[in-house]
Amino acid sequence: MNLAIVGVLLRSLSTAATLVDSSKKGAAISSTLNYAATLVEKGAEGEAKLEDFTAHVEAIVKGGGLLTESDFDDLKKRSDDAHNAIQSS
Amino acid sequence: MKRLFIGAMMIAVLSFAGCKTMSDPVAAAQTTEQQAYALYGTFVIYEEVGASIAVDPATPDALRSLIKRVDAVAKPAADAMLGGARDFVKAKALVDQGQSTEEKVTITSANLVNWVADAKPKILALQCAVNPKQKVCSGVQP
């Protein structure tokens, strides 16, 4: 099953949980489902990025396989940004 | 309510089970420097997913700490590997221009193989901390 669809399903169930049960228990279940949906959505984003990057690598290979300085620089900058975000979280 | 919760968890588990095999940029690469580049790109993608999980206030502290720890280990190894790939590409270009020797290419190539071998398990640990349900993560302890 596509991860993006699972994310939407979980998000809908999260809303349904508060509608079916308005107690603290309902809110707690809703919150759990909401976080599960967030994780699944982040996974789906990562999966899409991996597919795009695989296509990019395949294009490099087909195009003669030469890597440029900007290929390296782009990835390095993205890594530095993500690393700083993780370590300062 | 219980049935709803169990149903949701079953959907999540089944969906993850169906998504164990992901795109693999490293498998698409052919040469050592392409593999290093593809491995670094894979690392960046998992680092970005890790960052979006880590900055989410709803993320449990234990998961945030795990992501921080494995990223702190993987980042220097991945950067060293990227540096090795740059050195190798430069050395090859200089040989093509007649400004260096094949020996320099051989040395940078051997170094790159070592950097890749060092970085691979550390990047896998980050990958499995962020998405533990993948096939490659069975037996990996981040």
PDB file of C-alpha atoms in Angstrom:
ATOM      1  CA  MET A   1       0.000   0.000   0.000  1.00  0.00           C
ATOM      2  CA  ASN A   2       1.237   3.491  -0.842  1.00  0.00           C
ATOM      3  CA  LEU A   3       2.582   5.268   2.253  1.00  0.00           C
ATOM      4  CA  ALA A   4       0.918   8.564   1.345  1.00  0.00           C
ATOM      5  CA  ILE A   5      -2.497   6.845   1.291  1.00  0.00           C
ATOM      6  CA  VAL A   6      -1.802   5.236   4.664  1.00  0.00           C
ATOM      7  CA  GLY A   7      -0.978   8.689   6.042  1.00  0.00           C
ATOM      8  CA  VAL A   8      -4.334  10.046   4.869  1.00  0.00           C
ATOM      9  CA  LEU A   9      -6.148   7.009   6.333  1.00  0.00           C
ATOM     10  CA  LEU A  10      -4.478   7.428   9.716  1.00  0.00           C
ATOM     11  CA  ARG A  11      -5.182  11.162   9.731  1.00  0.00           C
ATOM     12  CA  SER A  12      -8.893  10.430   9.004  1.00  0.00           C
ATOM     13  CA  LEU A  13      -9.022   7.804  11.751  1.00  0.00           C
ATOM     14  CA  SER A  14      -7.459  10.325  14.115  1.00  0.00           C
ATOM     15  CA  THR A  15     -10.282  12.765  13.434  1.00  0.00           C
ATOM     16  CA  ALA A  16     -12.836   9.939  13.734  1.00  0.00           C
ATOM     17  CA  ALA A  17     -11.456   8.974  17.145  1.00  0.00           C
ATOM     18  CA  THR A  18     -12.387  12.337  18.655  1.00  0.00           C
ATOM     19  CA  LEU A  19     -15.813  12.270  17.003  1.00  0.00           C
ATOM     20  CA  VAL A  20     -16.657   8.758  18.221  1.00  0.00           C
ATOM     21  CA  ASP A  21     -15.252   9.264  21.727  1.00  0.00           C
ATOM     22  CA  SER A  22     -14.918  12.801  23.095  1.00  0.00           C
ATOM     23  CA  SER A  23     -13.342  11.655  26.385  1.00  0.00           C
ATOM     24  CA  LYS A  24      -9.648  11.862  27.325  1.00  0.00           C
ATOM     25  CA  LYS A  25      -9.237   8.337  25.973  1.00  0.00           C
ATOM     26  CA  GLY A  26     -10.553   9.441  22.578  1.00  0.00           C
ATOM     27  CA  ALA A  27      -8.158  12.395  22.561  1.00  0.00           C
ATOM     28  CA  ALA A  28      -5.228  10.145  23.466  1.00  0.00           C
ATOM     29  CA  ILE A  29      -6.058   7.672  20.687  1.00  0.00           C
ATOM     30  CA  SER A  30      -6.483  10.576  18.274  1.00  0.00           C
ATOM     31  CA  SER A  31      -3.105  11.984  19.270  1.00  0.00           C
ATOM     32  CA  THR A  32      -1.408   8.587  18.783  1.00  0.00           C
ATOM     33  CA  LEU A  33      -3.012   8.132  15.371  1.00  0.00           C
ATOM     34  CA  ASN A  34      -2.080  11.684  14.429  1.00  0.00           C
ATOM     35  CA  TYR A  35       1.577  11.092  15.267  1.00  0.00           C
ATOM     36  CA  ALA A  36       1.519   7.740  13.413  1.00  0.00           C
ATOM     37  CA  ALA A  37       0.130   9.616  10.383  1.00  0.00           C
ATOM     38  CA  THR A  38       2.908  12.211  10.653  1.00  0.00           C
ATOM     39  CA  LEU A  39       5.584   9.493  10.739  1.00  0.00           C
ATOM     40  CA  VAL A  40       4.047   7.704   7.750  1.00  0.00           C
ATOM     41  CA  GLU A  41       3.848  10.984   5.797  1.00  0.00           C
ATOM     42  CA  LYS A  42       7.514  11.753   6.523  1.00  0.00           C
ATOM     43  CA  GLY A  43       8.347   8.212   5.358  1.00  0.00           C
ATOM     44  CA  ALA A  44       6.408   8.806   2.150  1.00  0.00           C
ATOM     45  CA  GLU A  45       8.359  12.036   1.533  1.00  0.00           C
ATOM     46  CA  GLY A  46      11.628  10.191   2.047  1.00  0.00           C
ATOM     47  CA  GLU A  47      10.510   7.412  -0.287  1.00  0.00           C
ATOM     48  CA  ALA A  48       9.658   9.962  -3.014  1.00  0.00           C
ATOM     49  CA  LYS A  49      13.039  11.669  -2.566  1.00  0.00           C
ATOM     50  CA  LEU A  50      14.807   8.291  -2.853  1.00  0.00           C
ATOM     51  CA  GLU A  51      12.972   7.542  -6.096  1.00  0.00           C
ATOM     52  CA  ASP A  52      13.919  10.951  -7.535  1.00  0.00           C
ATOM     53  CA  PHE A  53      17.535  10.593  -6.458  1.00  0.00           C
ATOM     54  CA  THR A  54      17.744   7.073  -7.919  1.00  0.00           C
ATOM     55  CA  ALA A  55      16.511   8.500 -11.238  1.00  0.00           C
ATOM     56  CA  HIS A  56      19.153  11.261 -10.931  1.00  0.00           C
ATOM     57  CA  VAL A  57      21.934   8.691 -10.388  1.00  0.00           C
ATOM     58  CA  GLU A  58      20.653   6.639 -13.339  1.00  0.00           C
ATOM     59  CA  ALA A  59      20.765   9.800 -15.491  1.00  0.00           C
ATOM     60  CA  ILE A  60      24.371  10.452 -14.423  1.00  0.00           C
ATOM     61  CA  VAL A  61      25.326   6.875 -15.333  1.00  0.00           C
ATOM     62  CA  LYS A  62      23.572   7.112 -18.724  1.00  0.00           C
ATOM     63  CA  GLY A  63      25.156  10.506 -19.413  1.00  0.00           C
ATOM     64  CA  GLY A  64      28.687   9.168 -19.154  1.00  0.00           C
ATOM     65  CA  GLY A  65      28.998   9.020 -15.391  1.00  0.00           C
ATOM     66  CA  LEU A  66      30.861  12.268 -14.749  1.00  0.00           C
ATOM     67  CA  LEU A  67      30.231  13.958 -11.406  1.00  0.00           C
ATOM     68  CA  THR A  68      30.663  17.708 -11.044  1.00  0.00           C
ATOM     69  CA  GLU A  69      31.653  19.897  -8.107  1.00  0.00           C
ATOM     70  CA  SER A  70      28.089  21.219  -7.933  1.00  0.00           C
ATOM     71  CA  ASP A  71      26.753  17.635  -7.592  1.00  0.00           C
ATOM     72  CA  PHE A  72      28.901  17.289  -4.455  1.00  0.00           C
ATOM     73  CA  ASP A  73      28.249  20.827  -3.175  1.00  0.00           C
ATOM     74  CA  ASP A  74      24.448  20.513  -3.374  1.00  0.00           C
ATOM     75  CA  LEU A  75      24.383  17.328  -1.305  1.00  0.00           C
ATOM     76  CA  LYS A  76      26.919  18.650   1.209  1.00  0.00           C
ATOM     77  CA  LYS A  77      24.837  21.768   1.862  1.00  0.00           C
ATOM     78  CA  ARG A  78      21.646  19.746   2.322  1.00  0.00           C
ATOM     79  CA  SER A  79      23.447  17.418   4.729  1.00  0.00           C
ATOM     80  CA  ASP A  80      24.863  20.327   6.758  1.00  0.00           C
ATOM     81  CA  ASP A  81      21.401  21.887   7.068  1.00  0.00           C
ATOM     82  CA  ALA A  82      19.780  18.593   8.137  1.00  0.00           C
ATOM     83  CA  HIS A  83      22.616  17.814  10.551  1.00  0.00           C
ATOM     84  CA  ASN A  84      22.339  21.230  12.212  1.00  0.00           C
ATOM     85  CA  ALA A  85      18.562  20.812  12.525  1.00  0.00           C
ATOM     86  CA  ILE A  86      18.958  17.376  14.151  1.00  0.00           C
ATOM     87  CA  GLN A  87      21.686  18.363  16.565  1.00  0.00           C
ATOM     88  CA  SER A  88      19.926  21.554  17.682  1.00  0.00           C
ATOM     89  CA  SER A  89      16.537  19.816  18.161  1.00  0.00           C
TER      90      SER A  89
ATOM     91  CA  MET B   1     -12.971   2.452  20.030  1.00  0.00           C
ATOM     92  CA  LYS B   2     -10.604  -0.427  20.746  1.00  0.00           C
ATOM     93  CA  ARG B   3     -11.511  -1.966  17.373  1.00  0.00           C
ATOM     94  CA  LEU B   4     -10.820   1.339  15.630  1.00  0.00           C
ATOM     95  CA  PHE B   5      -7.383   1.605  17.243  1.00  0.00           C
ATOM     96  CA  ILE B   6      -6.462  -2.008  16.433  1.00  0.00           C
ATOM     97  CA  GLY B   7      -7.681  -1.509  12.859  1.00  0.00           C
ATOM     98  CA  ALA B   8      -5.530   1.594  12.438  1.00  0.00           C
ATOM     99  CA  MET B   9      -2.445  -0.147  13.797  1.00  0.00           C
ATOM    100  CA  MET B  10      -3.058  -3.106  11.476  1.00  0.00           C
ATOM    101  CA  ILE B  11      -3.242  -0.765   8.481  1.00  0.00           C
ATOM    102  CA  ALA B  12       0.017   0.881   9.535  1.00  0.00           C
ATOM    103  CA  VAL B  13       1.815  -2.434  10.081  1.00  0.00           C
ATOM    104  CA  LEU B  14       0.544  -3.971   6.842  1.00  0.00           C
ATOM    105  CA  SER B  15       1.454  -0.878   4.854  1.00  0.00           C
ATOM    106  CA  PHE B  16       4.997  -0.882   6.237  1.00  0.00           C
ATOM    107  CA  ALA B  17       5.267  -4.602   5.496  1.00  0.00           C
ATOM    108  CA  GLY B  18       4.362  -3.869   1.891  1.00  0.00           C
ATOM    109  CA  CYS B  19       6.937  -1.078   1.610  1.00  0.00           C
ATOM    110  CA  LYS B  20      10.053  -2.857   2.790  1.00  0.00           C
ATOM    111  CA  THR B  21      11.829  -2.628  -0.552  1.00  0.00           C
ATOM    112  CA  MET B  22      12.686   0.973  -1.371  1.00  0.00           C
ATOM    113  CA  SER B  23      14.448   2.630  -4.303  1.00  0.00           C
ATOM    114  CA  ASP B  24      18.189   2.088  -4.058  1.00  0.00           C
ATOM    115  CA  PRO B  25      20.381   4.813  -5.621  1.00  0.00           C
ATOM    116  CA  VAL B  26      23.557   2.861  -4.745  1.00  0.00           C
ATOM    117  CA  ALA B  27      22.375  -0.094  -6.848  1.00  0.00           C
ATOM    118  CA  ALA B  28      21.914   2.294  -9.789  1.00  0.00           C
ATOM    119  CA  ALA B  29      25.542   3.478  -9.580  1.00  0.00           C
ATOM    120  CA  GLN B  30      28.291   1.727 -11.518  1.00  0.00           C
ATOM    121  CA  THR B  31      31.688   3.117 -10.507  1.00  0.00           C
ATOM    122  CA  THR B  32      33.128   3.535  -7.014  1.00  0.00           C
ATOM    123  CA  GLU B  33      32.798   7.330  -7.076  1.00  0.00           C
ATOM    124  CA  GLN B  34      29.198   7.042  -8.297  1.00  0.00           C
ATOM    125  CA  GLN B  35      28.484   4.580  -5.482  1.00  0.00           C
ATOM    126  CA  ALA B  36      30.004   6.989  -2.959  1.00  0.00           C
ATOM    127  CA  TYR B  37      27.919   9.834  -4.382  1.00  0.00           C
ATOM    128  CA  ALA B  38      24.762   7.669  -4.337  1.00  0.00           C
ATOM    129  CA  LEU B  39      25.460   6.504  -0.776  1.00  0.00           C
ATOM    130  CA  TYR B  40      25.996  10.095   0.355  1.00  0.00           C
ATOM    131  CA  GLY B  41      22.751  11.152  -1.338  1.00  0.00           C
ATOM    132  CA  THR B  42      20.917   8.314   0.419  1.00  0.00           C
ATOM    133  CA  PHE B  43      22.447   9.480   3.699  1.00  0.00           C
ATOM    134  CA  VAL B  44      21.262  13.061   3.041  1.00  0.00           C
ATOM    135  CA  ILE B  45      17.694  11.905   2.372  1.00  0.00           C
ATOM    136  CA  TYR B  46      17.535   9.895   5.613  1.00  0.00           C
ATOM    137  CA  GLU B  47      19.189  12.786   7.453  1.00  0.00           C
ATOM    138  CA  GLU B  48      16.479  15.136   6.137  1.00  0.00           C
ATOM    139  CA  VAL B  49      13.706  12.733   7.171  1.00  0.00           C
ATOM    140  CA  GLY B  50      15.472  12.361  10.546  1.00  0.00           C
ATOM    141  CA  ALA B  51      15.601  16.140  10.917  1.00  0.00           C
ATOM    142  CA  SER B  52      11.896  16.535  10.246  1.00  0.00           C
ATOM    143  CA  ILE B  53      11.157  13.843  12.867  1.00  0.00           C
ATOM    144  CA  ALA B  54      13.631  15.290  15.397  1.00  0.00           C
ATOM    145  CA  VAL B  55      12.255  18.850  15.215  1.00  0.00           C
ATOM    146  CA  ASP B  56       8.648  17.637  15.624  1.00  0.00           C
ATOM    147  CA  PRO B  57       7.598  18.465  19.220  1.00  0.00           C
ATOM    148  CA  ALA B  58       5.403  15.328  19.261  1.00  0.00           C
ATOM    149  CA  THR B  59       8.443  13.056  18.767  1.00  0.00           C
ATOM    150  CA  PRO B  60       9.307  11.035  21.890  1.00  0.00           C
ATOM    151  CA  ASP B  61      12.634  12.064  23.473  1.00  0.00           C
ATOM    152  CA  ALA B  62      14.045   8.539  23.128  1.00  0.00           C
ATOM    153  CA  LEU B  63      13.603   8.582  19.338  1.00  0.00           C
ATOM    154  CA  ARG B  64      14.995  12.140  19.058  1.00  0.00           C
ATOM    155  CA  SER B  65      18.063  11.110  21.110  1.00  0.00           C
ATOM    156  CA  LEU B  66      18.598   8.022  18.957  1.00  0.00           C
ATOM    157  CA  ILE B  67      18.468  10.063  15.737  1.00  0.00           C
ATOM    158  CA  LYS B  68      20.877  12.637  17.206  1.00  0.00           C
ATOM    159  CA  ARG B  69      23.302   9.925  18.308  1.00  0.00           C
ATOM    160  CA  VAL B  70      23.418   7.957  15.047  1.00  0.00           C
ATOM    161  CA  ASP B  71      23.590  11.158  12.966  1.00  0.00           C
ATOM    162  CA  ALA B  72      26.508  12.435  15.060  1.00  0.00           C
ATOM    163  CA  VAL B  73      28.367   9.199  14.220  1.00  0.00           C
ATOM    164  CA  ALA B  74      27.349   8.985  10.548  1.00  0.00           C
ATOM    165  CA  LYS B  75      27.938  12.633   9.535  1.00  0.00           C
ATOM    166  CA  PRO B  76      31.769  12.748   9.866  1.00  0.00           C
ATOM    167  CA  ALA B  77      32.128   9.355   8.143  1.00  0.00           C
ATOM    168  CA  ALA B  78      29.810  10.403   5.298  1.00  0.00           C
ATOM    169  CA  ASP B  79      31.609  13.749   4.870  1.00  0.00           C
ATOM    170  CA  ALA B  80      34.980  11.978   4.772  1.00  0.00           C
ATOM    171  CA  MET B  81      33.602   9.638   2.094  1.00  0.00           C
ATOM    172  CA  LEU B  82      32.360  12.608   0.063  1.00  0.00           C
ATOM    173  CA  GLY B  83      35.781  14.236   0.381  1.00  0.00           C
ATOM    174  CA  GLY B  84      37.342  10.980  -0.833  1.00  0.00           C
ATOM    175  CA  ALA B  85      35.027  10.960  -3.856  1.00  0.00           C
ATOM    176  CA  ARG B  86      35.967  14.581  -4.667  1.00  0.00           C
ATOM    177  CA  ASP B  87      39.693  13.716  -4.416  1.00  0.00           C
ATOM    178  CA  PHE B  88      39.242  10.733  -6.712  1.00  0.00           C
ATOM    179  CA  VAL B  89      37.299  12.713  -9.335  1.00  0.00           C
ATOM    180  CA  LYS B  90      39.918  15.507  -9.231  1.00  0.00           C
ATOM    181  CA  ALA B  91      42.796  13.019  -9.539  1.00  0.00           C
ATOM    182  CA  LYS B  92      41.152  11.396 -12.572  1.00  0.00           C
ATOM    183  CA  ALA B  93      40.591  14.794 -14.207  1.00  0.00           C
ATOM    184  CA  LEU B  94      44.237  15.773 -13.633  1.00  0.00           C
ATOM    185  CA  VAL B  95      45.440  12.522 -15.210  1.00  0.00           C
ATOM    186  CA  ASP B  96      43.183  13.167 -18.205  1.00  0.00           C
ATOM    187  CA  GLN B  97      44.813  16.609 -18.524  1.00  0.00           C
ATOM    188  CA  GLY B  98      48.281  15.079 -18.222  1.00  0.00           C
ATOM    189  CA  GLN B  99      48.932  16.885 -14.937  1.00  0.00           C
ATOM    190  CA  SER B 100      49.085  13.890 -12.603  1.00  0.00           C
ATOM    191  CA  THR B 101      49.948  10.210 -12.534  1.00  0.00           C
ATOM    192  CA  GLU B 102      47.921   6.996 -12.539  1.00  0.00           C
ATOM    193  CA  GLU B 103      49.511   6.229  -9.188  1.00  0.00           C
ATOM    194  CA  LYS B 104      47.668   9.190  -7.638  1.00  0.00           C
ATOM    195  CA  VAL B 105      44.379   7.840  -9.054  1.00  0.00           C
ATOM    196  CA  THR B 106      45.117   4.379  -7.634  1.00  0.00           C
ATOM    197  CA  ILE B 107      45.809   5.844  -4.190  1.00  0.00           C
ATOM    198  CA  THR B 108      42.702   8.024  -4.117  1.00  0.00           C
ATOM    199  CA  SER B 109      40.642   5.084  -5.392  1.00  0.00           C
ATOM    200  CA  ALA B 110      41.898   2.818  -2.596  1.00  0.00           C
ATOM    201  CA  ASN B 111      41.219   5.573  -0.059  1.00  0.00           C
ATOM    202  CA  LEU B 112      37.702   6.006  -1.387  1.00  0.00           C
ATOM    203  CA  VAL B 113      36.969   2.278  -1.078  1.00  0.00           C
ATOM    204  CA  ASN B 114      38.028   2.522   2.585  1.00  0.00           C
ATOM    205  CA  TRP B 115      35.905   5.636   3.216  1.00  0.00           C
ATOM    206  CA  VAL B 116      32.873   3.878   1.672  1.00  0.00           C
ATOM    207  CA  ALA B 117      33.424   0.774   3.812  1.00  0.00           C
ATOM    208  CA  ASP B 118      33.712   2.944   6.933  1.00  0.00           C
ATOM    209  CA  ALA B 119      30.649   5.071   6.176  1.00  0.00           C
ATOM    210  CA  LYS B 120      28.269   2.311   5.004  1.00  0.00           C
ATOM    211  CA  PRO B 121      27.320   0.753   8.393  1.00  0.00           C
ATOM    212  CA  LYS B 122      27.077   4.182  10.042  1.00  0.00           C
ATOM    213  CA  ILE B 123      24.727   5.438   7.346  1.00  0.00           C
ATOM    214  CA  LEU B 124      22.710   2.209   7.620  1.00  0.00           C
ATOM    215  CA  ALA B 125      22.330   2.838  11.360  1.00  0.00           C
ATOM    216  CA  LEU B 126      20.812   6.265  10.635  1.00  0.00           C
ATOM    217  CA  GLN B 127      18.617   4.783   7.900  1.00  0.00           C
ATOM    218  CA  CYS B 128      17.304   2.146  10.324  1.00  0.00           C
ATOM    219  CA  ALA B 129      16.786   4.623  13.171  1.00  0.00           C
ATOM    220  CA  VAL B 130      14.578   6.698  10.868  1.00  0.00           C
ATOM    221  CA  ASN B 131      12.820   3.791   9.117  1.00  0.00           C
ATOM    222  CA  PRO B 132      13.388   0.495  10.970  1.00  0.00           C
ATOM    223  CA  LYS B 133      10.895  -1.551   8.910  1.00  0.00           C
ATOM    224  CA  GLN B 134      13.136  -1.930   5.842  1.00  0.00           C
ATOM    225  CA  LYS B 135      14.531  -5.319   4.829  1.00  0.00           C
ATOM    226  CA  VAL B 136      18.122  -4.057   5.158  1.00  0.00           C
ATOM    227  CA  CYS B 137      17.481  -3.235   8.818  1.00  0.00           C
ATOM    228  CA  SER B 138      16.899  -6.771  10.065  1.00  0.00           C
ATOM    229  CA  GLY B 139      19.612  -7.376  12.651  1.00  0.00           C
ATOM    230  CA  VAL B 140      20.825  -3.740  12.672  1.00  0.00           C
ATOM    231  CA  GLN B 141      21.049  -2.182  16.139  1.00  0.00           C
ATOM    232  CA  PRO B 142      21.190   1.616  15.696  1.00  0.00           C
TER     233      PRO B 142
END
